[in-house]
Short mmCIF file of C-alpha atoms in Angstrom, two decimals:
data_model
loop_
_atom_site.label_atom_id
_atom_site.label_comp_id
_atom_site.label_asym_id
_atom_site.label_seq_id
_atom_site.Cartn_x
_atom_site.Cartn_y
_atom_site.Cartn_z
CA UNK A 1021 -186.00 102.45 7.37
CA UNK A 1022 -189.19 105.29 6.72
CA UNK A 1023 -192.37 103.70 7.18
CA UNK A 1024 -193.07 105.22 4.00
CA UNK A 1025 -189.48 103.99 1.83
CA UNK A 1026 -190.93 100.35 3.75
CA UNK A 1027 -194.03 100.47 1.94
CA UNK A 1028 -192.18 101.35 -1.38
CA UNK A 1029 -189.83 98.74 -1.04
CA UNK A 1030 -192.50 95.62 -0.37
CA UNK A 1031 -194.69 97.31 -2.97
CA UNK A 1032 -191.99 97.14 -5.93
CA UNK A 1033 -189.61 94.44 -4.65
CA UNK A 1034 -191.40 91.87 -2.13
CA UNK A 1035 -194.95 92.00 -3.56
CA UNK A 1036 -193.69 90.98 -7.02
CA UNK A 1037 -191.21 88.40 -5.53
CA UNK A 1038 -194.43 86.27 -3.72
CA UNK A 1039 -196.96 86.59 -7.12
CA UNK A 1040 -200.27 87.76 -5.97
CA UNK A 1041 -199.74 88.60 -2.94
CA UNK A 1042 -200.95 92.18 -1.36
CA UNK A 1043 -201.02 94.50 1.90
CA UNK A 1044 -204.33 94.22 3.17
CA UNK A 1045 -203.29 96.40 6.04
CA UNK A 1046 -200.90 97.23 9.29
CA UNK A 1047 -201.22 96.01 12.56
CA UNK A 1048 -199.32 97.31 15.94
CA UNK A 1049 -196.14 95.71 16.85
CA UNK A 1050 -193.63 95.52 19.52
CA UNK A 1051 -189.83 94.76 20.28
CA UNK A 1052 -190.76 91.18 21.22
CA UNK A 1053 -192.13 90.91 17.43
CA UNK A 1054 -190.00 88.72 14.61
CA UNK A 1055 -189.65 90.81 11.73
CA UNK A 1056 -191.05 88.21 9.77
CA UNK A 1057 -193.92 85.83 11.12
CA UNK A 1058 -196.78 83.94 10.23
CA UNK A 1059 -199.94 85.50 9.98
CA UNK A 1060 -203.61 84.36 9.67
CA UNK A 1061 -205.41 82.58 6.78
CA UNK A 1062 -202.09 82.48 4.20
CA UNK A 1063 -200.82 85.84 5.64
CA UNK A 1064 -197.47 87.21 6.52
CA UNK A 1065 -196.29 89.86 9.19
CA UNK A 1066 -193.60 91.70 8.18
CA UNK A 1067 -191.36 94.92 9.59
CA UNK A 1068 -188.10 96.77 8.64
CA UNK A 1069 -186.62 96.08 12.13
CA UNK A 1070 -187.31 94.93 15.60
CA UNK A 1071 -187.87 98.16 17.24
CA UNK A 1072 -190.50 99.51 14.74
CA UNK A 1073 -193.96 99.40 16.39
CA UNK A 1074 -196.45 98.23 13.32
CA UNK A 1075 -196.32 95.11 11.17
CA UNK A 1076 -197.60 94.85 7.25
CA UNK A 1077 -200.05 92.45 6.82
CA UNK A 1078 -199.17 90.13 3.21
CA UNK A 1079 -201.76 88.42 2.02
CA UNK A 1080 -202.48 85.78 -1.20
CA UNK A 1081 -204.42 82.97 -2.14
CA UNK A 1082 -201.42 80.38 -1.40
CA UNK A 1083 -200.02 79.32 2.22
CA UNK A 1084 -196.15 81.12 2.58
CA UNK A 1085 -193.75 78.42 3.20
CA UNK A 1086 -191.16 78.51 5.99
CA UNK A 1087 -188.39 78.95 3.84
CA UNK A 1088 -189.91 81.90 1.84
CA UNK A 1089 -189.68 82.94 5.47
CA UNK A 1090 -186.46 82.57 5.95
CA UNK A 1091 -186.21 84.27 2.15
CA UNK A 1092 -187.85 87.16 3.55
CA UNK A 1093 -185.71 87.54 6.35
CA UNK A 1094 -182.44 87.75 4.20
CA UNK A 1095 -184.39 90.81 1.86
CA UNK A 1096 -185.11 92.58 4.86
CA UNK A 1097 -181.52 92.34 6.15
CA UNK A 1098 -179.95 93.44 3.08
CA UNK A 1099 -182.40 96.18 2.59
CA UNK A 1100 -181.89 97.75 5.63
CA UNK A 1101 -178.13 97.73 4.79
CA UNK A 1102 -178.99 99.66 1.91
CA UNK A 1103 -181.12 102.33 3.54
CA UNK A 1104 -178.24 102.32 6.29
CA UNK A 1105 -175.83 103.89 3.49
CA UNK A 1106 -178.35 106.83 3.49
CA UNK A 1107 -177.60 107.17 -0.84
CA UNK A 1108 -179.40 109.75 -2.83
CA UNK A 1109 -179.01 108.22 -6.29
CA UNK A 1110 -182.11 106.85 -7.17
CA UNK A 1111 -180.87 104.75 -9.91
CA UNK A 1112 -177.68 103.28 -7.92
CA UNK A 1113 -179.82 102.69 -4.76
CA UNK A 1114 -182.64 100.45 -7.43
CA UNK A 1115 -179.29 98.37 -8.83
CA UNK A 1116 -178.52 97.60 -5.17
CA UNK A 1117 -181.95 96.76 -4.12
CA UNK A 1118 -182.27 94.94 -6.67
CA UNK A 1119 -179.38 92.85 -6.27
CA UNK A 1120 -180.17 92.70 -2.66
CA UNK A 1121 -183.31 90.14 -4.01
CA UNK A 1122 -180.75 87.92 -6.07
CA UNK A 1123 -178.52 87.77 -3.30
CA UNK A 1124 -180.85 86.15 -0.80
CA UNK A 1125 -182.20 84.25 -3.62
CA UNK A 1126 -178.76 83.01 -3.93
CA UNK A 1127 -178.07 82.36 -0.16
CA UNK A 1128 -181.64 80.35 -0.09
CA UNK A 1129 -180.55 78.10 -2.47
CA UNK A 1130 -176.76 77.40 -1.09
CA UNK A 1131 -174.16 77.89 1.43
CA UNK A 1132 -171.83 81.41 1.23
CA UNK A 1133 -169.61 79.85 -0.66
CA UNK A 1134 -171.47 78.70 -3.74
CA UNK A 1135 -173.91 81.55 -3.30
CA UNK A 1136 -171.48 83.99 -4.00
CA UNK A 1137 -170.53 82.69 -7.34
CA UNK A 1138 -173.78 81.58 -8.28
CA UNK A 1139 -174.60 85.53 -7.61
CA UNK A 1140 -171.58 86.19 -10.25
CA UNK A 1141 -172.81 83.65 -13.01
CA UNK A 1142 -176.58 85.61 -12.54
CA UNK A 1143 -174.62 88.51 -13.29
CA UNK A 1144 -173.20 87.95 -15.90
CA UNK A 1145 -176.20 85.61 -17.81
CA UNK A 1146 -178.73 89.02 -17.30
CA UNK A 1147 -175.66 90.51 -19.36
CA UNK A 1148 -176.67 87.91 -21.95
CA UNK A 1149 -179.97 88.56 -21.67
CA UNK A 1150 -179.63 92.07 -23.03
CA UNK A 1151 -177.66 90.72 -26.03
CA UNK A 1152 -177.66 88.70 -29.28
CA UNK A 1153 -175.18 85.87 -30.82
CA UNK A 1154 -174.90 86.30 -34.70
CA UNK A 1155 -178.33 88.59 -34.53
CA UNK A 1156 -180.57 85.38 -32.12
CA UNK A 1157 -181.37 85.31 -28.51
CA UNK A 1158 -180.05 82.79 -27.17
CA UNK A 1159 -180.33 80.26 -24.04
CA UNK A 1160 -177.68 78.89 -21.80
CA UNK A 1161 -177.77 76.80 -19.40
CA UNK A 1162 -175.51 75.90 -15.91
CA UNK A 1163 -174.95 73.63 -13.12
CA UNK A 1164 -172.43 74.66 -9.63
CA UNK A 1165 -172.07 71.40 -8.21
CA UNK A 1166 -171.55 72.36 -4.34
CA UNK A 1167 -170.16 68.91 -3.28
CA UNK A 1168 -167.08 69.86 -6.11
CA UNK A 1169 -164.14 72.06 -5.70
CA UNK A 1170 -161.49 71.97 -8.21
CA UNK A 1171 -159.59 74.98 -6.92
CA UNK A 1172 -156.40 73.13 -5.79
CA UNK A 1173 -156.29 71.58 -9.19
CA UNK A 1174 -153.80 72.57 -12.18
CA UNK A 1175 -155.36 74.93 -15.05
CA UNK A 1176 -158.54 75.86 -12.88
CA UNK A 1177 -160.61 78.20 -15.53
CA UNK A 1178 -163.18 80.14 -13.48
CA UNK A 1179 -166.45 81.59 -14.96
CA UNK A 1180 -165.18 84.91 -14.70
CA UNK A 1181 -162.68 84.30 -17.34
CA UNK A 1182 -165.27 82.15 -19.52
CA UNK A 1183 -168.77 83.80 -19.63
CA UNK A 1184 -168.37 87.51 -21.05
CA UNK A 1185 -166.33 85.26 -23.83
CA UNK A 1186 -169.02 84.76 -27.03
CA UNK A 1187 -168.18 81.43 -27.76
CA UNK A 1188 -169.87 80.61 -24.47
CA UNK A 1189 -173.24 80.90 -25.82
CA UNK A 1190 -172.37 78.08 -28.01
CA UNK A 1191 -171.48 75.25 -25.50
CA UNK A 1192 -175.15 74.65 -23.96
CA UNK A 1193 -178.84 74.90 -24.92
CA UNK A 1194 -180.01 75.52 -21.63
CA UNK A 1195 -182.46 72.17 -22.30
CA UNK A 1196 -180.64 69.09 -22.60
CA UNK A 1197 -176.92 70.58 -22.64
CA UNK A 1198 -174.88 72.60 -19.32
CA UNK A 1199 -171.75 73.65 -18.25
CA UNK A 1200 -171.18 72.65 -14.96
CA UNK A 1201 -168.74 74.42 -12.42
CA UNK A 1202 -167.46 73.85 -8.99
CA UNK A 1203 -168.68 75.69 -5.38
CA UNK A 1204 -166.25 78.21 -6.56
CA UNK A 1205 -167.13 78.76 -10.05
CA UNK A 1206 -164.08 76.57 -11.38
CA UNK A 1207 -165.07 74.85 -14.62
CA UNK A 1208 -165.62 71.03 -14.48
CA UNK A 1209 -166.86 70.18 -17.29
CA UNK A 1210 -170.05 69.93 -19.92
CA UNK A 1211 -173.15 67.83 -19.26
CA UNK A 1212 -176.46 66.19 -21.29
CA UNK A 1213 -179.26 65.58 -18.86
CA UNK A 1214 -181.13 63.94 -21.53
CA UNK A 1215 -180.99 60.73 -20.22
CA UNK A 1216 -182.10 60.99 -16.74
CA UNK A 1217 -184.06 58.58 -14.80
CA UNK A 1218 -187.62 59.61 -14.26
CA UNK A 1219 -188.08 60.56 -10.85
CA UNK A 1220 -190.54 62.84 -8.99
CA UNK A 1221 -190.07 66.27 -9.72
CA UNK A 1222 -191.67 69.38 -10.45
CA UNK A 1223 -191.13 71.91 -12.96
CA UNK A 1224 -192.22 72.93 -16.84
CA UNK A 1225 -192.37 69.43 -19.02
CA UNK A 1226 -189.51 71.34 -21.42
CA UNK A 1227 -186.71 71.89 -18.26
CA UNK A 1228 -188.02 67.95 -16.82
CA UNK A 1229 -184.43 66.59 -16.92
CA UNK A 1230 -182.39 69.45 -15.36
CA UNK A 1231 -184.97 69.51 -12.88
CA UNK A 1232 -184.09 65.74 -11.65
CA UNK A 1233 -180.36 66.31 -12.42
CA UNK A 1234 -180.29 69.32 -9.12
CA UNK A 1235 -180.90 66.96 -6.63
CA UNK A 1236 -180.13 68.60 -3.01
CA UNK A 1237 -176.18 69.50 -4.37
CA UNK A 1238 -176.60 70.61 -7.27
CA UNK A 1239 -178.30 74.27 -8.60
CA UNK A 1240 -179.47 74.64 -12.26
CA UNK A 1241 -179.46 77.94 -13.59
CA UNK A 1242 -181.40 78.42 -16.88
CA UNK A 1243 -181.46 81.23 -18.83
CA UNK A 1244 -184.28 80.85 -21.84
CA UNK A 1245 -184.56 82.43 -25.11
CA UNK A 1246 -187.62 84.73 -23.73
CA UNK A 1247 -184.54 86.03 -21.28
CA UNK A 1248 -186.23 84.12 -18.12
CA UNK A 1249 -183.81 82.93 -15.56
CA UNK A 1250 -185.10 79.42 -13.96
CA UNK A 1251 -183.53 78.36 -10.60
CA UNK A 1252 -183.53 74.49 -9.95
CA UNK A 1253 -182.75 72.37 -6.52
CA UNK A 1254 -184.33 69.81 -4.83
CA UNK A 1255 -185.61 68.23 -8.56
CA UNK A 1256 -188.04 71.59 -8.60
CA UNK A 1257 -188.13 74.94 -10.32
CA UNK A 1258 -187.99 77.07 -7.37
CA UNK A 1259 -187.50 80.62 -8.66
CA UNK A 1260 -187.78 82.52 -12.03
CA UNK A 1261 -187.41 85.48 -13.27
CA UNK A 1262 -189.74 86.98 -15.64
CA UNK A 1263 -190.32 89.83 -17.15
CA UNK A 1264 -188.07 91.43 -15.18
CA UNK A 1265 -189.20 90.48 -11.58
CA UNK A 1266 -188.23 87.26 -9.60
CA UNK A 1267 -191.13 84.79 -8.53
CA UNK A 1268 -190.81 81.64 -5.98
CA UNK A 1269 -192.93 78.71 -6.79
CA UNK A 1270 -194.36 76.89 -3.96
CA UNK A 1271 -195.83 74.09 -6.33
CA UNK A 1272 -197.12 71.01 -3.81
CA UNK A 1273 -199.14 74.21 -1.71
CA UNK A 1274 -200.64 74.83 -4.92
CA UNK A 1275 -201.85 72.00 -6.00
CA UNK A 1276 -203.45 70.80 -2.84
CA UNK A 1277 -205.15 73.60 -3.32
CA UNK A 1278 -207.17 72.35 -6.83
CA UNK A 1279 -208.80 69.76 -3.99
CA UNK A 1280 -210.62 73.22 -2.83
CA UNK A 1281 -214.08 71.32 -1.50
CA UNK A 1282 -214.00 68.55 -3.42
CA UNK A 1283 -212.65 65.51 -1.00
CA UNK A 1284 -213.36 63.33 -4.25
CA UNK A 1285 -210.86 64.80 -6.16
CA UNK A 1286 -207.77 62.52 -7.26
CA UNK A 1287 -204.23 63.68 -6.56
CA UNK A 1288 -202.72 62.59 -10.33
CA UNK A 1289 -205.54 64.69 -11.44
CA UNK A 1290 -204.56 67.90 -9.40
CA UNK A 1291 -201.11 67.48 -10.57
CA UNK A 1292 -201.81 67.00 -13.83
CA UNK A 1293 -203.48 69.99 -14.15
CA UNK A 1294 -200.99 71.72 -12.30
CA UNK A 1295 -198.13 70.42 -13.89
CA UNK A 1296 -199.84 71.46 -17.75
CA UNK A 1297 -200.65 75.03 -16.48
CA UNK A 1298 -197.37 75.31 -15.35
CA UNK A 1299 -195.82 73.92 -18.93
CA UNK A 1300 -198.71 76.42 -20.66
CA UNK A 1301 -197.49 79.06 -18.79
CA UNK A 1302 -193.71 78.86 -19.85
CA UNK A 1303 -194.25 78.25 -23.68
CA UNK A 1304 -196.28 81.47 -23.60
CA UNK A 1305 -199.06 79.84 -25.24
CA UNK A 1306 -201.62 81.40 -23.20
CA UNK A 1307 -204.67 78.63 -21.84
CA UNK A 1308 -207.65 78.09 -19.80
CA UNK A 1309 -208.98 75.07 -17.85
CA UNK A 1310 -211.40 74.20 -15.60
CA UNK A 1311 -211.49 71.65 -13.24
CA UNK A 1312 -215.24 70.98 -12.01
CA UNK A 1313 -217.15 69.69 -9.31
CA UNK A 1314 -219.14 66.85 -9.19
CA UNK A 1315 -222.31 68.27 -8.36
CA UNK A 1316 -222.21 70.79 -10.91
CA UNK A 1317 -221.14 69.49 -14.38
CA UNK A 1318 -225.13 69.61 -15.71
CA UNK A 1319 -224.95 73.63 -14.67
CA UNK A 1320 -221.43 74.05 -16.31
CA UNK A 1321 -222.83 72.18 -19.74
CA UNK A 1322 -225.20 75.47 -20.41
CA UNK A 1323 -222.17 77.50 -20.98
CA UNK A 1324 -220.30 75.26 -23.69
CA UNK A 1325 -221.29 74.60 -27.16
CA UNK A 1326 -222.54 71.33 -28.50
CA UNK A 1327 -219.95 71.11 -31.22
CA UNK A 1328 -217.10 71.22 -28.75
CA UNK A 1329 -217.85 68.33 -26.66
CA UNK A 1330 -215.55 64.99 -26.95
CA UNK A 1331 -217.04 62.75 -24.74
CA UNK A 1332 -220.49 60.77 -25.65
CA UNK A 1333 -221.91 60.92 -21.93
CA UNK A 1334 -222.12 64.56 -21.63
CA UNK A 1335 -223.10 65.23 -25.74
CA UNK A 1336 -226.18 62.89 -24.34
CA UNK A 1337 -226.71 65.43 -21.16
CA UNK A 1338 -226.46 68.45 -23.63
CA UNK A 1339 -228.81 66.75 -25.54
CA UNK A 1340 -231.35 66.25 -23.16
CA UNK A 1341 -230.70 69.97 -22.29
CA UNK A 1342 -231.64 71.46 -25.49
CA UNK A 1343 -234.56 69.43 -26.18
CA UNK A 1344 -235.99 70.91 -22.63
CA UNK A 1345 -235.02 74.37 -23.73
CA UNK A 1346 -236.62 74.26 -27.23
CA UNK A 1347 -239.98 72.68 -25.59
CA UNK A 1348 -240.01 75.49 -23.24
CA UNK A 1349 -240.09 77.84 -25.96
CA UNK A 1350 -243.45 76.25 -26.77
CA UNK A 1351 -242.91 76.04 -30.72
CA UNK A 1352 -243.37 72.92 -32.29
CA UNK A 1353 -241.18 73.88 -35.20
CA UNK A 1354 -238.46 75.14 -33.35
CA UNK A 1355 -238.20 71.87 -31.47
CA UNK A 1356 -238.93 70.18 -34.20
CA UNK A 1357 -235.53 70.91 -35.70
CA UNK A 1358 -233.48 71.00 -32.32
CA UNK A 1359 -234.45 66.95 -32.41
CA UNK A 1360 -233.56 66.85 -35.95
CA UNK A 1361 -230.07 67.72 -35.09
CA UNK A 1362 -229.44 66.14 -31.80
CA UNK A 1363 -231.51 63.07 -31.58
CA UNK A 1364 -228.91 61.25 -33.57
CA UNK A 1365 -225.70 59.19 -32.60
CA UNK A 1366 -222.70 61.15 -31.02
CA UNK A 1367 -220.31 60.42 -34.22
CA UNK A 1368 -223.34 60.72 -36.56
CA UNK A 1369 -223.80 64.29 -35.16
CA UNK A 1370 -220.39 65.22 -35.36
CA UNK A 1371 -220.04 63.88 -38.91
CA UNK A 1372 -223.50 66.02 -39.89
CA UNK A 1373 -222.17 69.29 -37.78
CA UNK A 1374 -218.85 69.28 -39.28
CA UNK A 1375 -217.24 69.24 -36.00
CA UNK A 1376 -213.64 68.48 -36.97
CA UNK A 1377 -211.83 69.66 -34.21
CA UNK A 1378 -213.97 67.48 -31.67
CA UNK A 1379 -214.09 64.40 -34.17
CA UNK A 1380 -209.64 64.61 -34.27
CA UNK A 1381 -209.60 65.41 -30.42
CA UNK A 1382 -211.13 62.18 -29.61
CA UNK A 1383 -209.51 59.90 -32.08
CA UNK A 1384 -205.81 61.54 -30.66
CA UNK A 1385 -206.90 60.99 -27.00
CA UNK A 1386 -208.67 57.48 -27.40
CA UNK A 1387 -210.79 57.59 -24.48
CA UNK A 1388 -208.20 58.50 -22.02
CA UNK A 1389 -208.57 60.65 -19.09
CA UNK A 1390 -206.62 64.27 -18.79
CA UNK A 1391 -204.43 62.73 -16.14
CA UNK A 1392 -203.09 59.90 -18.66
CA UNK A 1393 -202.20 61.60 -21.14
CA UNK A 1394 -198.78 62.61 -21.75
CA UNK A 1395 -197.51 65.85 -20.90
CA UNK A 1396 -196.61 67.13 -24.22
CA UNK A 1397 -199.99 66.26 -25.66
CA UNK A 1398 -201.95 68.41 -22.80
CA UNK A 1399 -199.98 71.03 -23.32
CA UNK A 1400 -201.03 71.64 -26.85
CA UNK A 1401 -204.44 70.58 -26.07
CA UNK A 1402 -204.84 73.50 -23.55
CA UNK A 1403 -202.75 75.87 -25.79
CA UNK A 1404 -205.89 75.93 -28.36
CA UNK A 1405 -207.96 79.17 -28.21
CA UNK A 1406 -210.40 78.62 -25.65
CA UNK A 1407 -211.02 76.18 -22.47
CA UNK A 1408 -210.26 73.17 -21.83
CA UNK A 1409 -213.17 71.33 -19.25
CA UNK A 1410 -212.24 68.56 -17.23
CA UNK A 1411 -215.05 66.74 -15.01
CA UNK A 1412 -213.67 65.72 -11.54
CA UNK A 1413 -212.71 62.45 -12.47
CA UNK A 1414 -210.73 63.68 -15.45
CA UNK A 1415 -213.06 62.81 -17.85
CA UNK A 1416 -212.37 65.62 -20.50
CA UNK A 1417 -215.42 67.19 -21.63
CA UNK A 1418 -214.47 69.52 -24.50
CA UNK A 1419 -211.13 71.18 -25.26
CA UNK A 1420 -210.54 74.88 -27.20
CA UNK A 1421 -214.51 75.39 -25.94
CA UNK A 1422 -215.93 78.83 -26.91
CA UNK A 1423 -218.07 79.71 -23.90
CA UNK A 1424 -221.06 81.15 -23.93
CA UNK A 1425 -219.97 83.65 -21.47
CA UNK A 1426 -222.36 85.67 -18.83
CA UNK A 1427 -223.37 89.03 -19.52
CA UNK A 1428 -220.86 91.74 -17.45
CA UNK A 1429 -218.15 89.34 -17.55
CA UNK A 1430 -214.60 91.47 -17.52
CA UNK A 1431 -211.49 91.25 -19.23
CA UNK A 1432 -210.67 89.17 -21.90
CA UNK A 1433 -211.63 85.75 -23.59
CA UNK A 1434 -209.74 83.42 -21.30
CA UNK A 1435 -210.52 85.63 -18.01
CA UNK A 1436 -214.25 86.06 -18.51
CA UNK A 1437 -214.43 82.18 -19.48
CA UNK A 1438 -212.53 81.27 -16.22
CA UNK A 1439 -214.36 83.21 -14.15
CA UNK A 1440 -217.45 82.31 -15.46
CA UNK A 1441 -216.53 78.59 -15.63
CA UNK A 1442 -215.23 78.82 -11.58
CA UNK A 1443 -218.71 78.55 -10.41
CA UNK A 1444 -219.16 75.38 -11.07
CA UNK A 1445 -215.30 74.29 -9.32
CA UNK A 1446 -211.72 75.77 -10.10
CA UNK A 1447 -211.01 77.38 -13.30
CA UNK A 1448 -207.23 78.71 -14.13
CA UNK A 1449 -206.36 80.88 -16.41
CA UNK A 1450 -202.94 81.24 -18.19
CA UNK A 1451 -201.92 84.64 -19.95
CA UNK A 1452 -199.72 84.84 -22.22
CA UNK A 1453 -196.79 86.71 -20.42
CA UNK A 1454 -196.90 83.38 -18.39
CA UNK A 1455 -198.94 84.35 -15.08
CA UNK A 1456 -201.65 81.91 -13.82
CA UNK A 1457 -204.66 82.82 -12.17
CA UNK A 1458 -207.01 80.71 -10.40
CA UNK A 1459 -210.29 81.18 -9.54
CA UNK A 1460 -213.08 79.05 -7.22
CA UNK A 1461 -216.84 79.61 -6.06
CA UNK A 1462 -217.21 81.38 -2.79
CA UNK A 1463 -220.35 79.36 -1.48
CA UNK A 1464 -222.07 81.58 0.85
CA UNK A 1465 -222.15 84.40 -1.67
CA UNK A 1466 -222.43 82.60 -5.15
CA UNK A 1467 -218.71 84.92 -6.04
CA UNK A 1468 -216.22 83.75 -7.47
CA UNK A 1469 -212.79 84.44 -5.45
CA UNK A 1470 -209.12 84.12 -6.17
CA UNK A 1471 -207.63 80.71 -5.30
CA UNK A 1472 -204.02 81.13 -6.35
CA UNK A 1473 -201.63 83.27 -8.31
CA UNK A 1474 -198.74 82.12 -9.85
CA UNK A 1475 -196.04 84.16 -11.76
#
């Protein structure tokens, strides 16, 4: 392969596939050199073949895995037999390259058996992404079961014959209901996964039971109403596609991460967050949060309003802080009615400010922390216009908080309050087409840096 058609092909097919990742640069290589090898500080090396004599340097905020390694390896290979054909049609050469993606995807995920029918059933559910039932999008969902294989069996009905049928897109919901088929793609039957045990697994709060149903044999394929197409093993979401590109999601690197300098921070908390920016992110809700250090909640309080705080202790260091400003403004009347409003009991000020949303926040949360509350209820918490600000305990200090945001801040609401907020510890934010962004202080220049991106 063309050095150049190389740096096309990780630009609009490998970048996307490992979300925020980028070439920093090239570095020489020789024959001895894997095509694919670790790098330094969350880098990868990468080449078209053995014999080519420089190496792309990939770069993100996140460690690569081994088996996103071993991922990478099987896009190379089918890429380069591709470019081998030596095709001219633009458009037939992007259908094969991109296919080349969801075939390794496929092989990742299974043996050679099971991923070439789970390739098939992809196939054919992007054909019902493009299309309606009765004028609605609709979802579907599937298990292939690789420890099955009904082939040898009487009246074997194979996906092939079942899924460009419409009366397909009536027999799951892609949630709670599947049709599962064998290694082969031989139908074996429907299943609910609605009333799975709770076991350790990762993925968005709405796709929790399919997630613990694919244990090591079995693969959930999801496609949503949005037209994403979820990929389930091992009781995680491992890939998705969205908007039109496929991600991986390397979820336990990420949320070691959240414990960037701060050895005080609590796992449940770091997966809590995790786990609601990842459900935020797939109801398209859009969401911010912020997740800050110890030793700098007092600097973080100057940025959020009075009227959005929930919890008593830090209304009482706000307090304190706007009595000091108003006496350093040196007029008595000014400060005169600054203590008329705040030197008064947390619910008395609340009552007197008319702060509603803060008043019902509290009574719904009763004193819990972020990390005990249920899934479903952070979700909607962080889905509110505006942050939500969580001290490193979990104490949560205000939710849907308007920031007052720092002059040449960029971007919009949600960006310029993360990045703002990420001084003072990690702040994510979630955009509404579903990517998350993270953001934490570089010490020894006072920036802020990117942490993590996730698609």
């Amino acid at each position: 392969m063309e050095k150049s058609e190389f740096y096309r092909v990780v630009e609009k097919l490998i970048l996307p596939l490992f979300t925020g990742s980028f070439i920093e640069g090239e570095e020489e290589s020789y024959s001895r050199d894997s095509e694919v090898a670790f790098g330094k500080r969350n880098s990868l090396l990468i080449k078209p073949s053995k014999t080519d004599d420089y190496r792309l340097i990939l770069k993100r905020g996140q460690p690569f895995q081994t088996f996103e390694i071993n991922l990478l390896k099987s896009v190379l290979s089918e890429l380069n037999k591709i470019s081998l054909l030596n095709l001219e049609d633009e458009s037939y050469i992007s259908v094969l390259q991109d296919n080349a993606i969801e075939k390794s995807i496929c092989a990742a995920v299974s043996d050679e058996e099971t991923a070439n029918s789970m390739f098939g059933i992809l196939n054919y559910l992007e054909k019902w992404a493009a299309r309606t039932y009765e004028g609605k999008k609709i979802a579907i969902g599937i298990i292939i079961n690789q420890n099955a294989d009904l082939s040898e069996q009487n009246e074997v009905i194979n996906y092939t014959q079942l899924m460009e049928r419409d009366f397909f897109a009536l027999l799951s919901d892609g949630q709670d209901s599947y049709i599962e088929f064998d290694r082969k793609g031989n139908l074996i039957g429907y299943t609910q996964v609605n009333k799975m045990k709770k076991v350790q697994s990762i993925s968005p709060y709405k796709y929790e039971n399919v997630a613990r149903y694919c244990n090591e044999k079995r693969v959930g394929i999801v496609l949503t109403e949005n037209g994403d197409v979820l990929i389930f093993k091992n009781r995680n979401l491992l890939f998705a596609k969205r908007l039109g590109g496929w991600n991986i999601y390397s979820h336990e690197e990420v949320i070691q991460l959240l414990s960037y300098r701060g050895n005080y921070s609590l796992k449940d908390i770091r997966r809590s967050i995790y786990y609601t920016a990842l459900d935020t992110s797939f109801a398209y809700s859009g969401g911010c949060i912020v997740y800050l250090n110890k030793d700098k909640i007092e600097q973080a309080l100057t940025h959020i309003n009075a009227h959005d705080i929930i919890d008593e202790k830090y209304f009482e260091l706000k307090k304190k802080q706007e009595i000091e400003n108003a006496n350093k403004l040196y007029n008595l009347q000014n400060l005169s009615s600054v203590e008329a409003v705040y030197n008064v009991p947390f619910s008395t000020f609340l009552e007197q400010q008319k702060c509603v949303k803060s008043a019902c926040i509290r009574k719904l949360i009763m004193g819990k922390p972020f990390h005990e509350l249920s899934r479903k209820l952070r979700l909607e918490l962080v889905s509110m216009d505006g942050a939500t600000v969580i001290d490193n305990d979990g104490t949560i200090i205000a939710v849907g908080a308007i920031l007052k945001i720092e002059a040449g801040s960029e971007g919009g609401g949600r960006l310029a309050a993360a990045t703002t907020l990420s001084k003072y510890g990690v702040a994510i934010k979630i955009s509404q087409d579903g990517i998350m962004k993270a953001f934490y202080p570089d010490r020894k220049n006072g920036k802020v840096k990117s942490l993590f991106t996730v698609g």
